[in-house]
Amino acid sequence: MPDTAHSPRPRYGTRPTMKDVATRAGVGLKTVSRVVNGEPGVTAETERRVREAISALGFRRNDSARVLRKGRTSSVGLVLEDLADPFYAPLNRAVEEVARDHGALLINGSSAEDPERERELALALCARRVDGLVVIPAGADHRYLEPEMAAGVATVFVDRPAGLISADTVLSDHAGGAREGVAHLVAHGHRRIGFIGDQPRIHTATERLRGYRAAMDAAALPVHDGWISLGPTAPDRVRGEVLRMLSGPAPVTALFTGNNRVTATAVRVLSELPRRVALVGFDDLELADLLSPAVTVIAQDPARLGHTAAELLFQRLDGYASETRRIELPTRLIARGSGELPPAEG
Amino acid sequence: MPDTAHSPRPRYGTRPTMKDVATRAGVGLKTVSRVVNGEPGVTAETERRVREAISALGFRRNDSARVLRKGRTSSVGLVLEDLADPFYAPLNRAVEEVARDHGALLINGSSAEDPERERELALALCARRVDGLVVIPAGADHRYLEPEMAAGVATVFVDRPAGLISADTVLSDHAGGAREGVAHLVAHGHRRIGFIGDQPRIHTATERLRGYRAAMDAAALPVHDGWISLGPTAPDRVRGEVLRMLSGPAPVTALFTGNNRVTATAVRVLSELPRRVALVGFDDLELADLLSPAVTVIAQDPARLGHTAAELLFQRLDGYASETRRIELPTRLIARGSGELPPAEG
DNA sequence: CTGAAAGCGCTTACAG
DNA sequence: CTGAAAGCGCTTACAG
């Protein structure tokens, strides 16, 4: 039977195996394995023959087989909300770097903020037997991961907490950051401050709202229902809410926006209005310092979130077996101008 | 021997296998396989027993084993420059979506613009036996991939061409886009235009420079050496080059910046200067429309680049075996203000 | 409708 | 220093 000549698309089975290399080099299978893995106990001459066979045949070890036998895949999974969201890009890279330092590859995917898709993806990664999993949860119930964690899949949640299970978690101080941002507006004389955030089923949205309320409470300021709006971050909705909060008899004089997408839309809407409205946004934006006014933000450190989560993960893989840890990273107020505007008359 | 009681960190080997399920359900291995894979030919009662055993044991099929036997991993690899770069984020997501539509997972990693790291990563992915590979190349010699491609790893290059091998490629029209951008500046009266781009070993940098030269040539404008600067996109270097081109007896009146990082720094530097300097940048920026002046750009469509590349990849995996294709996607000039400024006096 | 045997390509545990 | 045998957990190809 000829080699691969009339196979329309050679794949996989057509590749040379260690056995082929062994045959060609006239040695045993195990000797090839030793050379490929750099194990000792092979004479220079034997090694030379094996290497010659390897390059002549174009052999590359099949890690699928290796993984099956060894029991570790040297890969970690990352489930995030959207691979295209610039906020998660540095987190993604940070997890990759830590994985790389530990010789592991990264398999990742987007939940698209859909709990069912999160679940499918996470379980698909478990079926691939990733050694560990970093999850930015979309759902609120992660009991489906319990059997996997019990079976040894190290799991760390980032950015949002796990639902209904106990697991290592790395979060920003969402409530504290929002509180600081709103207090900053209060300190600049604002008494009517609007909050526009993401959907209430998203933990970060309600935490940041909690911070907003705490700051208003601490300043003994009332909060009207119309000043709070949680919902999709689609530009149309956010635009409508900004305009609504700025109209009527007692319009807000400042806005606190609950994440980067909301902030971007709010900045856009405000730039079209004659009135100057103060703004502090949660999450930093590229070029925020170049807008006029430059945008004051509560910044998270997404790379540090990812790095910290991945470190916790590999500590587990390296045998750390104590109780679940929860790490809260501080946020940082970056005053640039928009948050320091005084209240408009009215 | 007890189950897993004194195993410090249960992993992998400790998980139940199909054999365990078969034993518990009192059926053969193949019957479990049929149920797990939804194959026909199992009575309702048998299936019920198998399912009971599966959930009692917490069984999840080990795809590592499946992959080894089936020959396809249902995974694709993506090698890009930097997972943290916002330009690549939509491309990353687009590849993921296409992969998902085809039931495949995405393994990705950053080359960090290092050819050796690109090679290591790409070959590690081949060792994992990804079905296909999407590569944004850092290096200029991809002959190392030839044995892999011959062995059936479908490979598509995006954003930059493959070096020294023939392969499917998807590119933006870098030269054409740059030419259009520079012609736009010429049309607004500029005769002394500077070009600041990425390192000359990066294909996109030299292609965009070629477009710059073509536009200047077409307008019969001379190009002075001092008006061209290729090098690292580090802010300090770019800042220095901007200031240098704006000083001296015949300063440039407009800048064409070769990518998003260069543009961001140039905008920052120009905002600090009293003089108004026209600017067109290659690649769009978030919030570019909100700056003053708003930034005129030559925009690529990174999501479409990723989508197109992934589609080519899966066409190959689905049997398309004709000659190598090269797809060039158009760029789009978005005039926002900075590119329409007239030349400053002087 | 059901299952025993062989095999995917490696590594492990031994034996020489 | 070297290699034959067994086994990782599935699927394939058969046979009943």
PDB file of C-alpha atoms in Angstrom, chain A residues 92-302:
ATOM      1  CA  ASN A  92      -6.565  37.029  29.185  1.00  0.00           C
ATOM      2  CA  ARG A  93      -2.936  37.801  28.482  1.00  0.00           C
ATOM      3  CA  ALA A  94      -2.011  37.683  32.162  1.00  0.00           C
ATOM      4  CA  VAL A  95      -3.516  34.219  32.564  1.00  0.00           C
ATOM      5  CA  GLU A  96      -1.654  33.104  29.448  1.00  0.00           C
ATOM      6  CA  GLU A  97       1.657  34.359  30.790  1.00  0.00           C
ATOM      7  CA  VAL A  98       1.322  32.546  34.093  1.00  0.00           C
ATOM      8  CA  ALA A  99       0.226  29.396  32.275  1.00  0.00           C
ATOM      9  CA  ARG A 100       3.209  29.687  29.982  1.00  0.00           C
ATOM     10  CA  ASP A 101       5.543  30.034  32.956  1.00  0.00           C
ATOM     11  CA  HIS A 102       4.159  26.706  34.112  1.00  0.00           C
ATOM     12  CA  GLY A 103       4.438  25.058  30.705  1.00  0.00           C
ATOM     13  CA  ALA A 104       0.705  25.059  30.085  1.00  0.00           C
ATOM     14  CA  LEU A 105      -1.378  26.138  27.125  1.00  0.00           C
ATOM     15  CA  LEU A 106      -4.516  28.250  27.361  1.00  0.00           C
ATOM     16  CA  ILE A 107      -7.889  27.228  25.990  1.00  0.00           C
ATOM     17  CA  ASN A 108     -10.415  30.025  26.200  1.00  0.00           C
ATOM     18  CA  GLY A 109     -13.848  31.038  25.123  1.00  0.00           C
ATOM     19  CA  SER A 110     -16.672  33.532  25.563  1.00  0.00           C
ATOM     20  CA  SER A 111     -19.811  32.915  27.567  1.00  0.00           C
ATOM     21  CA  ALA A 112     -21.463  35.902  25.883  1.00  0.00           C
ATOM     22  CA  GLU A 113     -23.007  36.579  29.298  1.00  0.00           C
ATOM     23  CA  ASP A 114     -25.165  33.480  28.818  1.00  0.00           C
ATOM     24  CA  PRO A 115     -25.188  31.102  31.821  1.00  0.00           C
ATOM     25  CA  GLU A 116     -25.983  28.085  29.652  1.00  0.00           C
ATOM     26  CA  ARG A 117     -23.149  28.865  27.294  1.00  0.00           C
ATOM     27  CA  GLU A 118     -20.817  29.353  30.243  1.00  0.00           C
ATOM     28  CA  ARG A 119     -21.792  25.921  31.510  1.00  0.00           C
ATOM     29  CA  GLU A 120     -21.341  24.193  28.175  1.00  0.00           C
ATOM     30  CA  LEU A 121     -17.963  25.785  27.691  1.00  0.00           C
ATOM     31  CA  ALA A 122     -16.706  25.045  31.184  1.00  0.00           C
ATOM     32  CA  LEU A 123     -17.815  21.421  30.952  1.00  0.00           C
ATOM     33  CA  ALA A 124     -16.313  21.031  27.492  1.00  0.00           C
ATOM     34  CA  LEU A 125     -13.045  22.204  28.984  1.00  0.00           C
ATOM     35  CA  CYS A 126     -13.424  19.676  31.786  1.00  0.00           C
ATOM     36  CA  ALA A 127     -14.046  16.950  29.226  1.00  0.00           C
ATOM     37  CA  ARG A 128     -10.765  17.975  27.604  1.00  0.00           C
ATOM     38  CA  ARG A 129      -9.342  17.456  31.064  1.00  0.00           C
ATOM     39  CA  VAL A 130      -7.802  20.871  31.497  1.00  0.00           C
ATOM     40  CA  ASP A 131      -5.751  20.836  34.679  1.00  0.00           C
ATOM     41  CA  GLY A 132      -7.504  23.950  35.888  1.00  0.00           C
ATOM     42  CA  LEU A 133     -10.164  26.446  35.077  1.00  0.00           C
ATOM     43  CA  VAL A 134     -10.345  30.212  35.467  1.00  0.00           C
ATOM     44  CA  VAL A 135     -13.924  31.406  35.218  1.00  0.00           C
ATOM     45  CA  ILE A 136     -15.473  34.828  34.890  1.00  0.00           C
ATOM     46  CA  PRO A 137     -18.967  33.657  35.646  1.00  0.00           C
ATOM     47  CA  ALA A 138     -22.040  34.639  33.694  1.00  0.00           C
ATOM     48  CA  GLY A 139     -24.396  32.440  35.699  1.00  0.00           C
ATOM     49  CA  ALA A 140     -25.387  32.450  39.327  1.00  0.00           C
ATOM     50  CA  ASP A 141     -25.296  28.709  40.009  1.00  0.00           C
ATOM     51  CA  HIS A 142     -22.052  26.826  39.667  1.00  0.00           C
ATOM     52  CA  ARG A 143     -23.010  23.609  41.370  1.00  0.00           C
ATOM     53  CA  TYR A 144     -22.546  21.937  38.010  1.00  0.00           C
ATOM     54  CA  LEU A 145     -18.802  22.316  38.579  1.00  0.00           C
ATOM     55  CA  GLU A 146     -18.734  20.532  41.910  1.00  0.00           C
ATOM     56  CA  PRO A 147     -18.145  17.032  40.543  1.00  0.00           C
ATOM     57  CA  GLU A 148     -15.377  18.378  38.358  1.00  0.00           C
ATOM     58  CA  MET A 149     -13.713  20.172  41.232  1.00  0.00           C
ATOM     59  CA  ALA A 150     -14.057  17.074  43.380  1.00  0.00           C
ATOM     60  CA  ALA A 151     -12.378  15.107  40.618  1.00  0.00           C
ATOM     61  CA  GLY A 152      -9.425  17.466  40.760  1.00  0.00           C
ATOM     62  CA  VAL A 153     -10.048  20.308  38.328  1.00  0.00           C
ATOM     63  CA  ALA A 154      -8.578  23.331  40.117  1.00  0.00           C
ATOM     64  CA  THR A 155     -10.985  26.219  39.713  1.00  0.00           C
ATOM     65  CA  VAL A 156     -10.679  29.932  40.374  1.00  0.00           C
ATOM     66  CA  PHE A 157     -13.360  32.557  39.855  1.00  0.00           C
ATOM     67  CA  VAL A 158     -12.397  36.076  38.849  1.00  0.00           C
ATOM     68  CA  ASP A 159     -14.172  39.403  38.601  1.00  0.00           C
ATOM     69  CA  ARG A 160     -17.390  37.941  39.976  1.00  0.00           C
ATOM     70  CA  PRO A 161     -17.979  35.359  42.717  1.00  0.00           C
ATOM     71  CA  ALA A 162     -19.018  31.761  42.265  1.00  0.00           C
ATOM     72  CA  GLY A 163     -22.682  30.987  42.810  1.00  0.00           C
ATOM     73  CA  LEU A 164     -23.777  28.428  45.416  1.00  0.00           C
ATOM     74  CA  ILE A 165     -20.392  26.773  45.728  1.00  0.00           C
ATOM     75  CA  SER A 166     -17.229  27.537  47.605  1.00  0.00           C
ATOM     76  CA  ALA A 167     -14.201  28.290  45.461  1.00  0.00           C
ATOM     77  CA  ASP A 168     -11.099  30.439  45.247  1.00  0.00           C
ATOM     78  CA  THR A 169     -12.094  33.904  44.099  1.00  0.00           C
ATOM     79  CA  VAL A 170     -10.347  37.077  43.001  1.00  0.00           C
ATOM     80  CA  LEU A 171     -12.401  40.248  42.852  1.00  0.00           C
ATOM     81  CA  SER A 172     -11.966  43.962  42.586  1.00  0.00           C
ATOM     82  CA  ASP A 173     -13.467  45.980  45.395  1.00  0.00           C
ATOM     83  CA  HIS A 174     -16.481  46.948  43.315  1.00  0.00           C
ATOM     84  CA  ALA A 175     -18.555  48.410  46.116  1.00  0.00           C
ATOM     85  CA  GLY A 176     -15.645  50.272  47.667  1.00  0.00           C
ATOM     86  CA  GLY A 177     -14.587  51.678  44.322  1.00  0.00           C
ATOM     87  CA  ALA A 178     -18.060  52.886  43.457  1.00  0.00           C
ATOM     88  CA  ARG A 179     -18.435  54.388  46.889  1.00  0.00           C
ATOM     89  CA  GLU A 180     -15.195  56.289  46.478  1.00  0.00           C
ATOM     90  CA  GLY A 181     -16.236  57.553  43.052  1.00  0.00           C
ATOM     91  CA  VAL A 182     -19.617  58.769  44.232  1.00  0.00           C
ATOM     92  CA  ALA A 183     -18.104  60.315  47.350  1.00  0.00           C
ATOM     93  CA  HIS A 184     -15.737  62.159  45.040  1.00  0.00           C
ATOM     94  CA  LEU A 185     -18.719  63.683  43.229  1.00  0.00           C
ATOM     95  CA  VAL A 186     -20.342  64.554  46.539  1.00  0.00           C
ATOM     96  CA  ALA A 187     -17.141  66.252  47.661  1.00  0.00           C
ATOM     97  CA  HIS A 188     -17.335  68.413  44.565  1.00  0.00           C
ATOM     98  CA  GLY A 189     -20.736  69.671  45.564  1.00  0.00           C
ATOM     99  CA  HIS A 190     -23.151  67.263  43.874  1.00  0.00           C
ATOM    100  CA  ARG A 191     -26.344  66.252  45.629  1.00  0.00           C
ATOM    101  CA  ARG A 192     -28.319  64.758  42.758  1.00  0.00           C
ATOM    102  CA  ILE A 193     -26.237  61.961  41.246  1.00  0.00           C
ATOM    103  CA  GLY A 194     -27.450  59.342  38.769  1.00  0.00           C
ATOM    104  CA  PHE A 195     -26.240  55.748  38.564  1.00  0.00           C
ATOM    105  CA  ILE A 196     -26.398  53.850  35.256  1.00  0.00           C
ATOM    106  CA  GLY A 197     -25.207  50.268  35.392  1.00  0.00           C
ATOM    107  CA  ASP A 198     -25.368  46.807  33.891  1.00  0.00           C
ATOM    108  CA  GLN A 199     -28.124  44.251  34.375  1.00  0.00           C
ATOM    109  CA  PRO A 200     -29.014  43.503  38.000  1.00  0.00           C
ATOM    110  CA  ARG A 201     -28.296  39.786  37.631  1.00  0.00           C
ATOM    111  CA  ILE A 202     -24.633  40.677  37.137  1.00  0.00           C
ATOM    112  CA  HIS A 203     -22.884  40.755  40.480  1.00  0.00           C
ATOM    113  CA  THR A 204     -20.594  43.647  39.664  1.00  0.00           C
ATOM    114  CA  ALA A 205     -23.595  45.792  38.746  1.00  0.00           C
ATOM    115  CA  THR A 206     -25.339  45.326  42.068  1.00  0.00           C
ATOM    116  CA  GLU A 207     -22.109  45.663  44.039  1.00  0.00           C
ATOM    117  CA  ARG A 208     -21.340  48.956  42.408  1.00  0.00           C
ATOM    118  CA  LEU A 209     -24.875  50.102  43.040  1.00  0.00           C
ATOM    119  CA  ARG A 210     -24.376  49.157  46.665  1.00  0.00           C
ATOM    120  CA  GLY A 211     -21.325  51.405  46.759  1.00  0.00           C
ATOM    121  CA  TYR A 212     -23.331  54.223  45.226  1.00  0.00           C
ATOM    122  CA  ARG A 213     -26.015  53.885  47.883  1.00  0.00           C
ATOM    123  CA  ALA A 214     -23.449  53.727  50.656  1.00  0.00           C
ATOM    124  CA  ALA A 215     -21.843  56.959  49.519  1.00  0.00           C
ATOM    125  CA  MET A 216     -25.179  58.729  49.229  1.00  0.00           C
ATOM    126  CA  ASP A 217     -26.179  57.432  52.643  1.00  0.00           C
ATOM    127  CA  ALA A 218     -22.915  58.515  54.187  1.00  0.00           C
ATOM    128  CA  ALA A 219     -23.562  62.019  52.866  1.00  0.00           C
ATOM    129  CA  ALA A 220     -27.152  61.873  54.088  1.00  0.00           C
ATOM    130  CA  LEU A 221     -28.372  62.449  50.536  1.00  0.00           C
ATOM    131  CA  PRO A 222     -31.701  61.099  49.363  1.00  0.00           C
ATOM    132  CA  VAL A 223     -31.764  58.786  46.344  1.00  0.00           C
ATOM    133  CA  HIS A 224     -34.704  59.061  43.975  1.00  0.00           C
ATOM    134  CA  ASP A 225     -35.798  55.995  42.048  1.00  0.00           C
ATOM    135  CA  GLY A 226     -35.325  57.824  38.777  1.00  0.00           C
ATOM    136  CA  TRP A 227     -31.635  58.257  39.489  1.00  0.00           C
ATOM    137  CA  ILE A 228     -30.910  54.567  39.329  1.00  0.00           C
ATOM    138  CA  SER A 229     -30.968  52.553  36.153  1.00  0.00           C
ATOM    139  CA  LEU A 230     -29.740  48.991  35.764  1.00  0.00           C
ATOM    140  CA  GLY A 231     -30.124  47.200  32.463  1.00  0.00           C
ATOM    141  CA  PRO A 232     -28.422  46.191  29.216  1.00  0.00           C
ATOM    142  CA  THR A 233     -25.450  48.290  28.241  1.00  0.00           C
ATOM    143  CA  ALA A 234     -26.691  48.762  24.694  1.00  0.00           C
ATOM    144  CA  PRO A 235     -25.962  52.347  23.585  1.00  0.00           C
ATOM    145  CA  ASP A 236     -29.608  53.132  22.850  1.00  0.00           C
ATOM    146  CA  ARG A 237     -30.771  52.286  26.319  1.00  0.00           C
ATOM    147  CA  VAL A 238     -27.922  54.126  28.006  1.00  0.00           C
ATOM    148  CA  ARG A 239     -28.464  57.177  25.818  1.00  0.00           C
ATOM    149  CA  GLY A 240     -32.136  57.256  26.754  1.00  0.00           C
ATOM    150  CA  GLU A 241     -31.389  56.960  30.450  1.00  0.00           C
ATOM    151  CA  VAL A 242     -28.795  59.722  30.411  1.00  0.00           C
ATOM    152  CA  LEU A 243     -31.226  62.066  28.681  1.00  0.00           C
ATOM    153  CA  ARG A 244     -34.036  61.101  31.018  1.00  0.00           C
ATOM    154  CA  MET A 245     -31.997  61.735  34.156  1.00  0.00           C
ATOM    155  CA  LEU A 246     -30.981  65.137  32.821  1.00  0.00           C
ATOM    156  CA  SER A 247     -34.555  66.221  32.135  1.00  0.00           C
ATOM    157  CA  GLY A 248     -37.441  67.059  34.414  1.00  0.00           C
ATOM    158  CA  PRO A 249     -37.693  69.442  37.345  1.00  0.00           C
ATOM    159  CA  ALA A 250     -34.789  68.134  39.376  1.00  0.00           C
ATOM    160  CA  PRO A 251     -32.230  66.723  36.942  1.00  0.00           C
ATOM    161  CA  VAL A 252     -29.073  65.058  38.176  1.00  0.00           C
ATOM    162  CA  THR A 253     -25.937  67.187  38.039  1.00  0.00           C
ATOM    163  CA  ALA A 254     -23.567  64.245  37.944  1.00  0.00           C
ATOM    164  CA  LEU A 255     -23.487  60.676  36.688  1.00  0.00           C
ATOM    165  CA  PHE A 256     -21.740  57.634  37.986  1.00  0.00           C
ATOM    166  CA  THR A 257     -21.500  55.076  35.162  1.00  0.00           C
ATOM    167  CA  GLY A 258     -21.215  51.447  36.102  1.00  0.00           C
ATOM    168  CA  ASN A 259     -18.793  50.099  33.493  1.00  0.00           C
ATOM    169  CA  ASN A 260     -16.669  50.943  30.468  1.00  0.00           C
ATOM    170  CA  ARG A 261     -19.405  50.462  27.874  1.00  0.00           C
ATOM    171  CA  VAL A 262     -21.839  52.643  29.772  1.00  0.00           C
ATOM    172  CA  THR A 263     -19.173  55.275  30.296  1.00  0.00           C
ATOM    173  CA  ALA A 264     -18.308  55.416  26.608  1.00  0.00           C
ATOM    174  CA  THR A 265     -21.909  55.987  25.632  1.00  0.00           C
ATOM    175  CA  ALA A 266     -22.483  58.526  28.395  1.00  0.00           C
ATOM    176  CA  VAL A 267     -19.406  60.504  27.353  1.00  0.00           C
ATOM    177  CA  ARG A 268     -20.706  60.497  23.798  1.00  0.00           C
ATOM    178  CA  VAL A 269     -24.148  61.757  24.823  1.00  0.00           C
ATOM    179  CA  LEU A 270     -22.780  64.411  27.175  1.00  0.00           C
ATOM    180  CA  SER A 271     -20.440  65.701  24.497  1.00  0.00           C
ATOM    181  CA  GLU A 272     -23.493  66.561  22.408  1.00  0.00           C
ATOM    182  CA  LEU A 273     -25.110  68.615  25.161  1.00  0.00           C
ATOM    183  CA  PRO A 274     -24.385  72.244  25.985  1.00  0.00           C
ATOM    184  CA  ARG A 275     -24.693  71.658  29.712  1.00  0.00           C
ATOM    185  CA  ARG A 276     -21.646  70.427  31.635  1.00  0.00           C
ATOM    186  CA  VAL A 277     -22.482  67.331  33.618  1.00  0.00           C
ATOM    187  CA  ALA A 278     -19.968  65.765  35.961  1.00  0.00           C
ATOM    188  CA  LEU A 279     -19.060  62.135  35.336  1.00  0.00           C
ATOM    189  CA  VAL A 280     -17.127  59.407  37.055  1.00  0.00           C
ATOM    190  CA  GLY A 281     -16.965  56.017  35.363  1.00  0.00           C
ATOM    191  CA  PHE A 282     -16.131  52.568  36.665  1.00  0.00           C
ATOM    192  CA  ASP A 283     -13.263  51.043  34.605  1.00  0.00           C
ATOM    193  CA  ASP A 284     -10.648  52.995  32.742  1.00  0.00           C
ATOM    194  CA  LEU A 285     -10.841  53.728  29.010  1.00  0.00           C
ATOM    195  CA  GLU A 286      -8.094  54.092  26.458  1.00  0.00           C
ATOM    196  CA  LEU A 287      -7.529  57.764  25.640  1.00  0.00           C
ATOM    197  CA  ALA A 288      -9.765  58.824  28.529  1.00  0.00           C
ATOM    198  CA  ASP A 289      -7.087  61.355  29.464  1.00  0.00           C
ATOM    199  CA  LEU A 290      -7.350  63.052  26.072  1.00  0.00           C
ATOM    200  CA  LEU A 291     -11.055  63.814  26.083  1.00  0.00           C
ATOM    201  CA  SER A 292     -12.277  67.214  27.220  1.00  0.00           C
ATOM    202  CA  PRO A 293     -13.046  67.094  29.949  1.00  0.00           C
ATOM    203  CA  ALA A 294     -10.752  64.139  30.534  1.00  0.00           C
ATOM    204  CA  VAL A 295     -12.713  61.335  32.143  1.00  0.00           C
ATOM    205  CA  THR A 296     -12.338  60.638  35.835  1.00  0.00           C
ATOM    206  CA  VAL A 297     -12.555  56.913  36.513  1.00  0.00           C
ATOM    207  CA  ILE A 298     -12.399  54.213  39.117  1.00  0.00           C
ATOM    208  CA  ALA A 299      -9.828  51.910  37.564  1.00  0.00           C
ATOM    209  CA  GLN A 300      -9.462  48.214  38.103  1.00  0.00           C
ATOM    210  CA  ASP A 301      -6.263  46.394  37.206  1.00  0.00           C
ATOM    211  CA  PRO A 302      -7.441  43.625  34.866  1.00  0.00           C
TER     212      PRO A 302
END
